[in-house]
Coordinates of C-alpha atoms and ligand atoms in Angstrom, one line a residue:
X1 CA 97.7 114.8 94.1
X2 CA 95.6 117.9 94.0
X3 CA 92.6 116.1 95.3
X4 CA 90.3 117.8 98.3
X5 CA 90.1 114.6 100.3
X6 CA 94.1 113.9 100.5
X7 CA 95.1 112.4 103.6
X8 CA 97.9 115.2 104.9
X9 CA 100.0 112.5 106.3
X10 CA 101.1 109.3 106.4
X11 CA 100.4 108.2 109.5
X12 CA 97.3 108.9 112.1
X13 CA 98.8 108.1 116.0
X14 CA 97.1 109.8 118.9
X15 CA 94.1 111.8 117.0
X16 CA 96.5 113.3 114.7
X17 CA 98.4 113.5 111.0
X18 CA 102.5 112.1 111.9
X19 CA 105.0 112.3 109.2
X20 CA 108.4 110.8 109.5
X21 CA 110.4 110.9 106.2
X22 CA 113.0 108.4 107.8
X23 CA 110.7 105.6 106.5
X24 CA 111.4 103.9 103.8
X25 CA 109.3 105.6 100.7
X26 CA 105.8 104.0 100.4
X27 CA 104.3 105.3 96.1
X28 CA 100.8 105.3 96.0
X29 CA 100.4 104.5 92.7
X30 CA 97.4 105.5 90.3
X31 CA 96.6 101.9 88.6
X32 CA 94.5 103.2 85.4
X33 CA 97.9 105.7 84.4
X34 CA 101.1 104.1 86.2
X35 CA 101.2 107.9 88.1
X36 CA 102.5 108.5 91.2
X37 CA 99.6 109.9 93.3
X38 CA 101.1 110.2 96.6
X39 CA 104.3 109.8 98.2
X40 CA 104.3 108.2 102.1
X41 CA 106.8 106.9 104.1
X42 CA 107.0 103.2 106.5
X43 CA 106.6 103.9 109.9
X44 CA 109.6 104.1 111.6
X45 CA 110.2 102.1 114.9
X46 CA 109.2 105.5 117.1
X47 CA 105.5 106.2 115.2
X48 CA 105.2 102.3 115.5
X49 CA 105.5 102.7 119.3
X50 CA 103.7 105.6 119.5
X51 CA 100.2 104.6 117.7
X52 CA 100.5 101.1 120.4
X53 CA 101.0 103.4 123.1
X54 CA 97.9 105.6 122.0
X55 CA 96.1 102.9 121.6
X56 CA 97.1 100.9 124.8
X57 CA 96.5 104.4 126.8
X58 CA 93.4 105.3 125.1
X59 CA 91.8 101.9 125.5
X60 CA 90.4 102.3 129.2
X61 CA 89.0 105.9 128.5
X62 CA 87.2 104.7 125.4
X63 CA 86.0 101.2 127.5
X64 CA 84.8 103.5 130.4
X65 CA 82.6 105.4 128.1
X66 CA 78.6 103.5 127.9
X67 CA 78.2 101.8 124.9
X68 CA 75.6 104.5 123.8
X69 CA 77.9 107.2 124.0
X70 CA 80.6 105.0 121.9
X71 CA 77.7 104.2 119.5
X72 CA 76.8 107.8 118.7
X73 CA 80.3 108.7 118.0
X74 CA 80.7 105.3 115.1
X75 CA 77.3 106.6 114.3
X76 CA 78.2 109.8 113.9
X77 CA 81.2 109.0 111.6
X78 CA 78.8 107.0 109.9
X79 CA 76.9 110.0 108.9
X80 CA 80.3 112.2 107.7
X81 CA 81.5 109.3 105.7
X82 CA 78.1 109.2 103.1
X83 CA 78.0 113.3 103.8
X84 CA 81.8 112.8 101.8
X85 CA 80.8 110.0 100.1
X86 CA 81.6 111.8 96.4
X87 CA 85.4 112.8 97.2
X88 CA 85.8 109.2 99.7
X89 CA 84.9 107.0 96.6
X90 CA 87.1 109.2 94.2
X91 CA 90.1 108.6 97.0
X92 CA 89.5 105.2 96.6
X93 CA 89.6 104.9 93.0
X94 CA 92.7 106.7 93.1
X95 CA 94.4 104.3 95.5
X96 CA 92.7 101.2 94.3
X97 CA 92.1 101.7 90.4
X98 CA 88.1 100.3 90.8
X99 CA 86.0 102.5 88.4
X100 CA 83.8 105.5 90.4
X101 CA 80.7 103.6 89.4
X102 CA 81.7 101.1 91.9
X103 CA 83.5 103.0 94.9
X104 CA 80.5 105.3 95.0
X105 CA 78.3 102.3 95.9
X106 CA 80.4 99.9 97.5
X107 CA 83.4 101.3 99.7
X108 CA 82.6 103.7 101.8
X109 CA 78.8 103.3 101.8
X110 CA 79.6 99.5 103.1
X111 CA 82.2 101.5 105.9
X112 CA 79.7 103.5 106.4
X113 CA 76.9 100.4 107.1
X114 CA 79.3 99.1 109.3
X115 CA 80.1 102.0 111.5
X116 CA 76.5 102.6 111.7
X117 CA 75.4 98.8 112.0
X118 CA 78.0 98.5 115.2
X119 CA 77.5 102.1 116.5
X120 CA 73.7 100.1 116.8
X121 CA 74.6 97.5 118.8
X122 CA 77.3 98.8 121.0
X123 CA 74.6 100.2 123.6
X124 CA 73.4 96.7 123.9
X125 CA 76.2 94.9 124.6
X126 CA 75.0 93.3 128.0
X127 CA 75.9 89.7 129.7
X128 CA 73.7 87.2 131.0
X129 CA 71.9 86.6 134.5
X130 CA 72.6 82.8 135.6
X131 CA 70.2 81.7 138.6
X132 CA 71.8 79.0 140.2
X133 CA 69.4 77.7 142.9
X134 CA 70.6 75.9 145.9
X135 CA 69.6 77.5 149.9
X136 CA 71.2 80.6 149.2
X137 CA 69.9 81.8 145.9
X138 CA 73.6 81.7 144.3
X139 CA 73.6 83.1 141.2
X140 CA 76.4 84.1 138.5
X141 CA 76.6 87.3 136.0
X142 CA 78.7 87.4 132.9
X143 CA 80.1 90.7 131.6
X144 CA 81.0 91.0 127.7
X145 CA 84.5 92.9 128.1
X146 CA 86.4 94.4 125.2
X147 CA 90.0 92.4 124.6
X148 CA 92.0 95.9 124.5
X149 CA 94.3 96.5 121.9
X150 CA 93.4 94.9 118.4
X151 CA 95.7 95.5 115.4
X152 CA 94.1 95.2 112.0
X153 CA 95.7 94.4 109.2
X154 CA 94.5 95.0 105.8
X155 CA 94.5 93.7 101.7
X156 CA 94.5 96.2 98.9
X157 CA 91.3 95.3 97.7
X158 CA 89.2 97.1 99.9
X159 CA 91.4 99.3 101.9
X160 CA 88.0 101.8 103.1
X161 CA 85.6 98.9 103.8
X162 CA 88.1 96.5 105.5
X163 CA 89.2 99.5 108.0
X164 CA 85.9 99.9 108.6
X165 CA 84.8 95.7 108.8
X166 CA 87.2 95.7 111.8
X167 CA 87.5 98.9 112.9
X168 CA 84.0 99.7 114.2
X169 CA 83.5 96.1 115.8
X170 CA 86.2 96.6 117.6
X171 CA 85.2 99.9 118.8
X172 CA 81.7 99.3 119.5
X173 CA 83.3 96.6 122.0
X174 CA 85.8 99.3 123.5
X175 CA 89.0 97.8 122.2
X176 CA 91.3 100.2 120.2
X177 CA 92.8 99.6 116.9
X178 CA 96.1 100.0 115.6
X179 CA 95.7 99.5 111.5
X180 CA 97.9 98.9 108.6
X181 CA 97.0 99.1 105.4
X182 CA 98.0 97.3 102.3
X183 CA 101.1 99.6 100.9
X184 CA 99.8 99.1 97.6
X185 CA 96.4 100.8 98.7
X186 CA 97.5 103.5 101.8
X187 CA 95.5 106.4 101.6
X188 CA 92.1 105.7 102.4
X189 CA 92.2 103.9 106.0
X190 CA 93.8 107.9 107.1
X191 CA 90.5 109.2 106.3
X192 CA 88.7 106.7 108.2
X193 CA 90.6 107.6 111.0
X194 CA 90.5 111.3 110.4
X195 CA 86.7 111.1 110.6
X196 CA 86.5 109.0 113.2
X197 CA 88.5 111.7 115.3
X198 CA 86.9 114.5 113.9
X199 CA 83.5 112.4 114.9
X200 CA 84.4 112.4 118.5
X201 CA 86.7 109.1 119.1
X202 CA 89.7 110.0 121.6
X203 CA 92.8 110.6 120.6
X204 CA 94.1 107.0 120.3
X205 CA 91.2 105.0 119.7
X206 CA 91.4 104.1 115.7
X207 CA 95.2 104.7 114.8
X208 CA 96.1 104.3 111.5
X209 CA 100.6 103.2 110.4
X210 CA 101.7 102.9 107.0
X211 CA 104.1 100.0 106.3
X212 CA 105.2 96.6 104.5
X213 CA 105.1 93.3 105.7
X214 CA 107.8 94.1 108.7
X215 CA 105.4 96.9 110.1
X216 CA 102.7 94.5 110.5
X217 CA 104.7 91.6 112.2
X218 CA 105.8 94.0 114.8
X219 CA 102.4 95.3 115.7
X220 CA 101.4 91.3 115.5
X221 CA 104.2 90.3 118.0
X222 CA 103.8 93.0 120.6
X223 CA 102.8 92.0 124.4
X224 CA 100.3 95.2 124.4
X225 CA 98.0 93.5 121.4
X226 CA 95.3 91.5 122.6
X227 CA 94.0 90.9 119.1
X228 CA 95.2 90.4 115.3
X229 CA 92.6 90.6 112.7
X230 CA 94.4 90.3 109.1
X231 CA 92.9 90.4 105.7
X232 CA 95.3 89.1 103.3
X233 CA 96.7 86.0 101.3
X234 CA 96.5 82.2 103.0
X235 CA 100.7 82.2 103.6
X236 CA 100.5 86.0 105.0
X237 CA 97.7 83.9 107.2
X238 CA 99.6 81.3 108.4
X239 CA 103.0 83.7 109.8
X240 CA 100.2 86.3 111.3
X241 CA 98.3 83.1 112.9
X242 CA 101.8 81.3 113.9
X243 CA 102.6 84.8 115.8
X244 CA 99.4 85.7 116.9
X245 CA 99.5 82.7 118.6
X246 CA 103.0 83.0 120.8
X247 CA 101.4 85.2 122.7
X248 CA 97.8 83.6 123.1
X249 CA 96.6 86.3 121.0
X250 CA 93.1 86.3 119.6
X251 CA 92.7 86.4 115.7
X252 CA 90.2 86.6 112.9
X253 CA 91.7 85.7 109.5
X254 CA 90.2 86.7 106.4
X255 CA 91.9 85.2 103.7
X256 CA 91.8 83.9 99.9
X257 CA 89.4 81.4 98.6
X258 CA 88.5 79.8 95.2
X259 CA 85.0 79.3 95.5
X260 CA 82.7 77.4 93.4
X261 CA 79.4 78.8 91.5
X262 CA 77.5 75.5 90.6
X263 CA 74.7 76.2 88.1
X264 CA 72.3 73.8 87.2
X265 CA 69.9 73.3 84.0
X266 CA 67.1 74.6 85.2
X267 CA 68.8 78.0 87.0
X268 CA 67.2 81.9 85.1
X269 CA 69.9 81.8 82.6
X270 CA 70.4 85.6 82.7
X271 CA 70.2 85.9 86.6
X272 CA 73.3 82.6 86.6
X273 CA 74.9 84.7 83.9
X274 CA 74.5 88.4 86.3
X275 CA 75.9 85.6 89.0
X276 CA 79.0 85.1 87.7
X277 CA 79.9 88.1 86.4
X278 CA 79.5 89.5 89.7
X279 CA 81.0 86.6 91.3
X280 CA 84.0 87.3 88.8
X281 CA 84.5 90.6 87.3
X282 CA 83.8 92.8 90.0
X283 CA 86.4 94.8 91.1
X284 CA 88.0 93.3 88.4
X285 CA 87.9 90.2 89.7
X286 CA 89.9 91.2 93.1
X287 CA 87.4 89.9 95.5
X288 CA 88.2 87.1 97.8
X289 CA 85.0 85.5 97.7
X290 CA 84.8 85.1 94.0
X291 CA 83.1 82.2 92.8
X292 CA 86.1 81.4 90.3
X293 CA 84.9 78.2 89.5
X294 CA 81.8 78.1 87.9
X295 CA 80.4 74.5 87.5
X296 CA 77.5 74.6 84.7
X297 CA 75.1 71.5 84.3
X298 CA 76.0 70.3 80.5
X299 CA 72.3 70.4 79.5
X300 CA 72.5 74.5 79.8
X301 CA 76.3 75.2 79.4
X302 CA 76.2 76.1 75.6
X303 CA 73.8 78.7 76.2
X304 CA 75.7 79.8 79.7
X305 CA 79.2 80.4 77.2
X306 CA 77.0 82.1 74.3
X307 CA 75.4 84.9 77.1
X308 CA 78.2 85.2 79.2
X309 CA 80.6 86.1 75.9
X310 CA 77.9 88.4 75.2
X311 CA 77.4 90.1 78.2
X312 CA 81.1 90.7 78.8
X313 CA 81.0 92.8 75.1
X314 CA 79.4 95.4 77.0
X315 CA 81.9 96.0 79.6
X316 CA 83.2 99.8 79.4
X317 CA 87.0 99.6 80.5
X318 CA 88.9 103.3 80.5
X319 CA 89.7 106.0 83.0
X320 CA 87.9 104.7 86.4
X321 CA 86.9 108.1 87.3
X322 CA 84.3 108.4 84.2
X323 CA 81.2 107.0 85.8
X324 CA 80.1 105.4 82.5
X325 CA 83.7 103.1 82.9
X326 CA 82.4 100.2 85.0
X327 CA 85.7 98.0 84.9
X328 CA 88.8 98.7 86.2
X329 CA 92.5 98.2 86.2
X330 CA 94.8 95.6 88.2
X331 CA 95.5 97.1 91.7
X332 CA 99.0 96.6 90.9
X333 CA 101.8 96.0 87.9
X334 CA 102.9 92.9 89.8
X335 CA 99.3 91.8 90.3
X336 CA 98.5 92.3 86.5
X337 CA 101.6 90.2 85.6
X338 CA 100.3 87.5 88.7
X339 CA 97.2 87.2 86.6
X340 CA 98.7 87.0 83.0
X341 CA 101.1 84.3 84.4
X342 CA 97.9 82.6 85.7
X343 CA 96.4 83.3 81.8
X344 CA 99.4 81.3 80.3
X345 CA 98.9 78.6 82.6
X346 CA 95.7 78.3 81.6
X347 CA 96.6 78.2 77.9
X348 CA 99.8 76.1 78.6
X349 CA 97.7 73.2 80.0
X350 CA 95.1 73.1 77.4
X351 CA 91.8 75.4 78.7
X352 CA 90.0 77.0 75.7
X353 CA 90.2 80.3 75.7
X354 CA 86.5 81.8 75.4
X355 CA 87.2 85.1 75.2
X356 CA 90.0 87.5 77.0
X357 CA 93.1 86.9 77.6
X358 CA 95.3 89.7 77.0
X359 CA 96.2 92.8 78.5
X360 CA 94.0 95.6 77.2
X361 CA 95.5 98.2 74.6
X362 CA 94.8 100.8 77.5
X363 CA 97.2 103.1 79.7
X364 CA 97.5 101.6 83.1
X365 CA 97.1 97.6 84.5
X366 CA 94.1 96.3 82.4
X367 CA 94.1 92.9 81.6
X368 CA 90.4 91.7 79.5
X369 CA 87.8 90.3 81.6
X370 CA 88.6 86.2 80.4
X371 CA 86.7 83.6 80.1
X372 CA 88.3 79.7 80.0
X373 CA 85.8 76.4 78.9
X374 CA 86.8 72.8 79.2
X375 CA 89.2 73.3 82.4
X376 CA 89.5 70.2 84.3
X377 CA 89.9 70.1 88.1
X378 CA 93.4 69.0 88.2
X379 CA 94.7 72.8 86.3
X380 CA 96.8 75.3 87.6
X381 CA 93.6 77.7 87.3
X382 CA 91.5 75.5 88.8
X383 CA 93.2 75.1 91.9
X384 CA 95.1 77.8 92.8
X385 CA 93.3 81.9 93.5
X386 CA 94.0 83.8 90.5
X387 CA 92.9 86.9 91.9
X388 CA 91.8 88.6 88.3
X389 CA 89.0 88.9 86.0
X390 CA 89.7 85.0 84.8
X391 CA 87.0 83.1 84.9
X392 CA 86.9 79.1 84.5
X393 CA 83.8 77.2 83.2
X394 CA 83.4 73.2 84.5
X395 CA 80.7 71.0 82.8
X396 CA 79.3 68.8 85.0
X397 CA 76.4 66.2 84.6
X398 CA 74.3 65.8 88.4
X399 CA 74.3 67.2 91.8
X400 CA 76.7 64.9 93.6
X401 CA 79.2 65.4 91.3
X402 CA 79.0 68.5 91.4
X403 CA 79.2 68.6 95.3
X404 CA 82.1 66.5 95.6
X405 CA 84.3 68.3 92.7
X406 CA 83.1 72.2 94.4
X407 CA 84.4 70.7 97.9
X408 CA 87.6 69.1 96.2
X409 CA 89.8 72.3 97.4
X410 CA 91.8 73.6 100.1
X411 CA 90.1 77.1 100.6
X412 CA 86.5 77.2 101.9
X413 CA 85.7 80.9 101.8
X414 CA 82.1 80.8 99.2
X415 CA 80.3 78.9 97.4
X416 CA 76.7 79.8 95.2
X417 CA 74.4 77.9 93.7
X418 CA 71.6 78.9 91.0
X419 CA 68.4 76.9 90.6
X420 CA 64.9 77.3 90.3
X421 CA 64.3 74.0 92.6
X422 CA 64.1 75.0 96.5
X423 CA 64.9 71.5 97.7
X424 CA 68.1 71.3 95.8
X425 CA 69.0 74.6 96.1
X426 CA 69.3 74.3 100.2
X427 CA 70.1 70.5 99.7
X428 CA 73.3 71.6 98.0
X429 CA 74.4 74.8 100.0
X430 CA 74.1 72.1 103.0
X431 CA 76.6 70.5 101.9
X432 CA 78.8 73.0 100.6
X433 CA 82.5 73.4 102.4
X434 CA 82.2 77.1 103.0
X435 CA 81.5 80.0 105.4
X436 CA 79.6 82.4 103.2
X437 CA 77.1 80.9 100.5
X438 CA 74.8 82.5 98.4
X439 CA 71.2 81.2 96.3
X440 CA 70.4 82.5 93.2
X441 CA 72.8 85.5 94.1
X442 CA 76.2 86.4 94.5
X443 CA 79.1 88.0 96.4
X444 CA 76.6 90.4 98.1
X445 CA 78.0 91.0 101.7
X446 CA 75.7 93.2 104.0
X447 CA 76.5 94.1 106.9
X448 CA 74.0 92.2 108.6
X449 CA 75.0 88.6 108.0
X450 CA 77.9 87.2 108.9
X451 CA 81.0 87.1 106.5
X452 CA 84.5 84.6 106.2
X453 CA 85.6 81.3 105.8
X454 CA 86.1 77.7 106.8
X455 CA 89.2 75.7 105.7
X456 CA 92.4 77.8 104.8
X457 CA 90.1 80.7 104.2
X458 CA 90.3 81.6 107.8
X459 CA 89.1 82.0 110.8
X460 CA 86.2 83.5 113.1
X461 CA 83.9 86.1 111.1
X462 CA 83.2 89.5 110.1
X463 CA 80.0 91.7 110.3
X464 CA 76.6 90.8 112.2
X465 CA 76.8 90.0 115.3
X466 CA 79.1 87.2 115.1
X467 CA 81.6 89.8 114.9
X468 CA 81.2 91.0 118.4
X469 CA 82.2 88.0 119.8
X470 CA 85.3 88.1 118.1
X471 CA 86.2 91.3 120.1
X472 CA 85.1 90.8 123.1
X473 CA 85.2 88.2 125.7
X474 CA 83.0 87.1 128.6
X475 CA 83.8 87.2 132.1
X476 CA 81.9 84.4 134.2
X477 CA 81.5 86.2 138.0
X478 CA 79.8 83.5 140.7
X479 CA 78.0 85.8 143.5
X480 CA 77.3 82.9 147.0
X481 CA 74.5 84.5 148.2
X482 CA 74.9 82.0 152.1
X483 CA 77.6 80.7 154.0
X484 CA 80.1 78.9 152.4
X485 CA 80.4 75.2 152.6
X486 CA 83.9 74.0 152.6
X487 CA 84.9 70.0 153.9
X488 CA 87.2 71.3 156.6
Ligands
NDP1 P1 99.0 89.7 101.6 O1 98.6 88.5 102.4 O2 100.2 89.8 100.8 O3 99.0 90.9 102.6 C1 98.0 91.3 103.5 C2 98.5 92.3 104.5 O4 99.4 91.6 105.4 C3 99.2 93.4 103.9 O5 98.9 94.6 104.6 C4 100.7 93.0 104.1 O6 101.6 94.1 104.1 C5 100.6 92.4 105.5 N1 101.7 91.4 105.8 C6 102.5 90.7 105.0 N2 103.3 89.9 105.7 C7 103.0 90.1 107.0 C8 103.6 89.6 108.2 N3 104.5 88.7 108.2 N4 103.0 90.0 109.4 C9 102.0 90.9 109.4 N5 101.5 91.5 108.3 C10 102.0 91.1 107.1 O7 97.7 90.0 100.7 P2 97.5 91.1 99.6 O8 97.5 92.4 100.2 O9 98.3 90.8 98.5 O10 95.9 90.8 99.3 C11 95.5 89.8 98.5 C12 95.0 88.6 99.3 O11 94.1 88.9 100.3 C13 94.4 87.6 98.4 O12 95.0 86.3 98.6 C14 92.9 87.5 98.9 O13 92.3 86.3 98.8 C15 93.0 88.0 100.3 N6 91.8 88.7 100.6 C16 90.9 88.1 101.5 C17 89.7 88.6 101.8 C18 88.8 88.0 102.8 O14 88.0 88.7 103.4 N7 88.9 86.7 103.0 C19 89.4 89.9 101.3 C20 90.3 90.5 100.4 C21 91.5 89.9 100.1 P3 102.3 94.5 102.8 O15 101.2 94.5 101.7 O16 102.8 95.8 103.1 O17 103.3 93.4 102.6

């Protein structure tokens, strides 16, 4: 890869580049061409034990530091990251195949938000004063206090943002961070931590390991890791959560979903049509909070089909690095054929096919954005995360139906509604089985509010505030203030 913004490594441990060819090879592979773009390696046991003993040695230092000081350094990475915004988002549609016209406005701009949006709040990171009457005056204090090491574990979906999501959290706390990226996606978390360095983080603080599923169980099991954050499938959940929790560990689990979009008659037909094509083809439908099933109201569901089939005409598919492209490849060969299998399911057990369905007649992991009608609750592809541009159309007839058939699943990551009525519209979120909903809008995820999921989805949240107490905990300190009264 001739690219200026190249990770030189692959591996970040102690506030600089590590190679180790010993690993097993790790190809970064270009998903719109089938290229090899980069060639890393696993880590091997040593760099493994070196980035926790960076981190585990770094983590005081960095906790010592005020929470201003560790604020204007995320805030200052902040700033590098949209300065290199051009050749960051051009990185990432190398690693991850999603078209420029999205990485330049999604991946690291949102790292970027976060770093900045935590850099914010780590200066104010104060406990509580407790008065506690009695002769005395007693009184207690709490202290928020960073957990210490956190590993973070990453999907290959959003390998700049999700660094980022737990990465500067966990900093502004004064934890440190051991992270391992997706192999399928392992270039852009080294920049991250490149920046971060370059921004004025100690050597140690944000460590970045290549490696497969074996990397990311050690780092999960060892007795230096306070803290497991993991972005991945709901099985990958369960044996990070199962480990996480031999050693009492703290854990935030990000994981799949297969959310319902429930749009009703009177809903702005184009703004429920925008809805689910951002709530589906995005990313090329590789988003965990997709709203993949998307219940329309019979009396508006012919006219729904007719705009939607429209709409997707327009889609530009080809090379991802030409800004007028604005959909992508599969991240992956196997994910492609994942998602075709999911396709002939879909056919198999009797969905109509709208429009889609086929791989593209393109170079690269392209399969056409899809579109399936008359699917019943009990299909394959209603039940079970695609994780592809496949979307499923439901009819349904009145509200409570359509409550009771959106909470009829195992995941509870999303849900969206679109309606004109108020009442309903909050009526119906209220009762919705999910951590992150959206009205008359979809999959937007700022910063600000707080993101994740209920149900297999996961566990604890990311972004906004909510996130801090994921990485931090409180200690309670009693102060007697007169003389001690004890019965003998
Ligand atoms: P996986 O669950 O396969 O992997 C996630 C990460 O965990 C990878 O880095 C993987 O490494 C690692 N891993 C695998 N096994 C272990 C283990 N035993 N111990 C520690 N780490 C392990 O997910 P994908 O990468 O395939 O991503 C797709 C999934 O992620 C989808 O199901 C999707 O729903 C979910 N996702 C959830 C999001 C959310 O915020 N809720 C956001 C994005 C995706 P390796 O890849 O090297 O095996």
């Amino acid at each position: 890869m001739t690219h200026t913004a190249q990770p030189t490594a692959s591996h970040f441990i102690n506030g600089a580049y590590v190679e180790d060819t010993a690993g097993s090879e790790i190809a970064c592979i270009y998903p719109a061409s089938g290229a090899v773009v980069a060639r890393l390696h696993s880590a091997t046991p040593p760099l493994v034990e070196a980035a926790l003993a960076a981190a585990k040695a770094a983590q005081p230092v960095w906790a010592a530091m005020s929470g201003t000081e560790r604020g204007r350094i995320l805030r200052r990475a902040s700033d590098m990251i949209r300065e290199r915004n051009e050749d960051l988002s051009r990185l990432e549609t190398l690693d991850t195949g999603k078209p420029l016209q999205e990485t330049l406005v999604a991946d690291a701009t949102s790292a970027a938000d976060a770093l900045e949006y935590f850099g914010g709040l780590a200066g104010s990171l104060t406990g509580e004063h407790i008065p506690l009457g009695g002769a005395g005056g007693d009184w207690a204090y709490t202290v928020r206090e960073p957990l210490g090491v956190c590993v973070g574990i990453g999907a290959w979906n959003y390998p700049t943002q999700i660094a980022c999501w737990k990465g500067a959290p966990a900093l502004a706390c004064g934890n440190t961070m051991v992270f391992k990226p997706s192999e399928t996606t392992p270039l852009c978390a080294l920049k991250i931590a490149e920046i971060l360095h370059e921004a004025g983080a100690p050597a140690g603080v944000f460590n970045v390991v290549q490696g497969y599923g074996d990397v990311g169980a050690t780092l999960v099991a060892d007795d230096r890791v306070a803290k497991v954050s993991l972005t991945g499938s709901v099985p990958t959940g369960r044996k990070v959560y199962a480990a996480a929790a031999e050693g009492m560990k703290h854990v935030t689990m990000e994981l799949g979903g297969k959310s319902p979009l429930i749009i009703f008659d009177d809903a702005d037909l184009e703004d429920a049509v925008g809805g689910a094509v951002l709530g589906n083809f995005y990313s090329s439908g590789q988003v965990c909070s997709n709203g993949t099933r998307v219940f329309v109201q019979s009396g508006i569901r012919e006219a729904f089909l007719t705009r939607l089939t429209e709409r997707l005409k327009t889609v530009v598919m080809g090379d991802p690095l030409e800004e007028a492209t604005n959909f992508g490849p599969m991240v992956s060969e196997a994910q492609m054929n994942i998602v075709l299998g999911y396709i002939d399911k879909g056919l198999e057990e009797g969905a109509r096919l709208v429009t889609g369905g086929r791989r593209a007649d393109l170079e690269g992991f392209f399969i056409e954005p899809t579109v399936f009608a008359d699917v019943t609750d009990t299909m394959t592809i209603a039940r079970e995360e695609i994780f592809g541009p496949v979307l499923s159309v439901f009819e349904f007839a009145d509200e409570g139906e359509a409550v009771a058939r959106a909470n009829d699943t195992s995941f509870g990551l999303s849900a969206g509604v679109f309606t004109r009525d108020l009442t309903r519209a909050h009526r119906v979120i209220g009762q919705l089985e999910a951590g992150s909903c959206w009205i008359n809008t979809y999959n937007l995820a700022p910063v600000e509010a707080p993101f994740g999921g209920s149900k297999l989805s996961g566990v604890g949240r990311e972004n906004s505030k909510e996130a801090i107490y994921h990485y931090s905990q409180v200690k309670s300190v009693y102060v007697g203030m007169g003389p001690v009264d004890a019965p003998f």
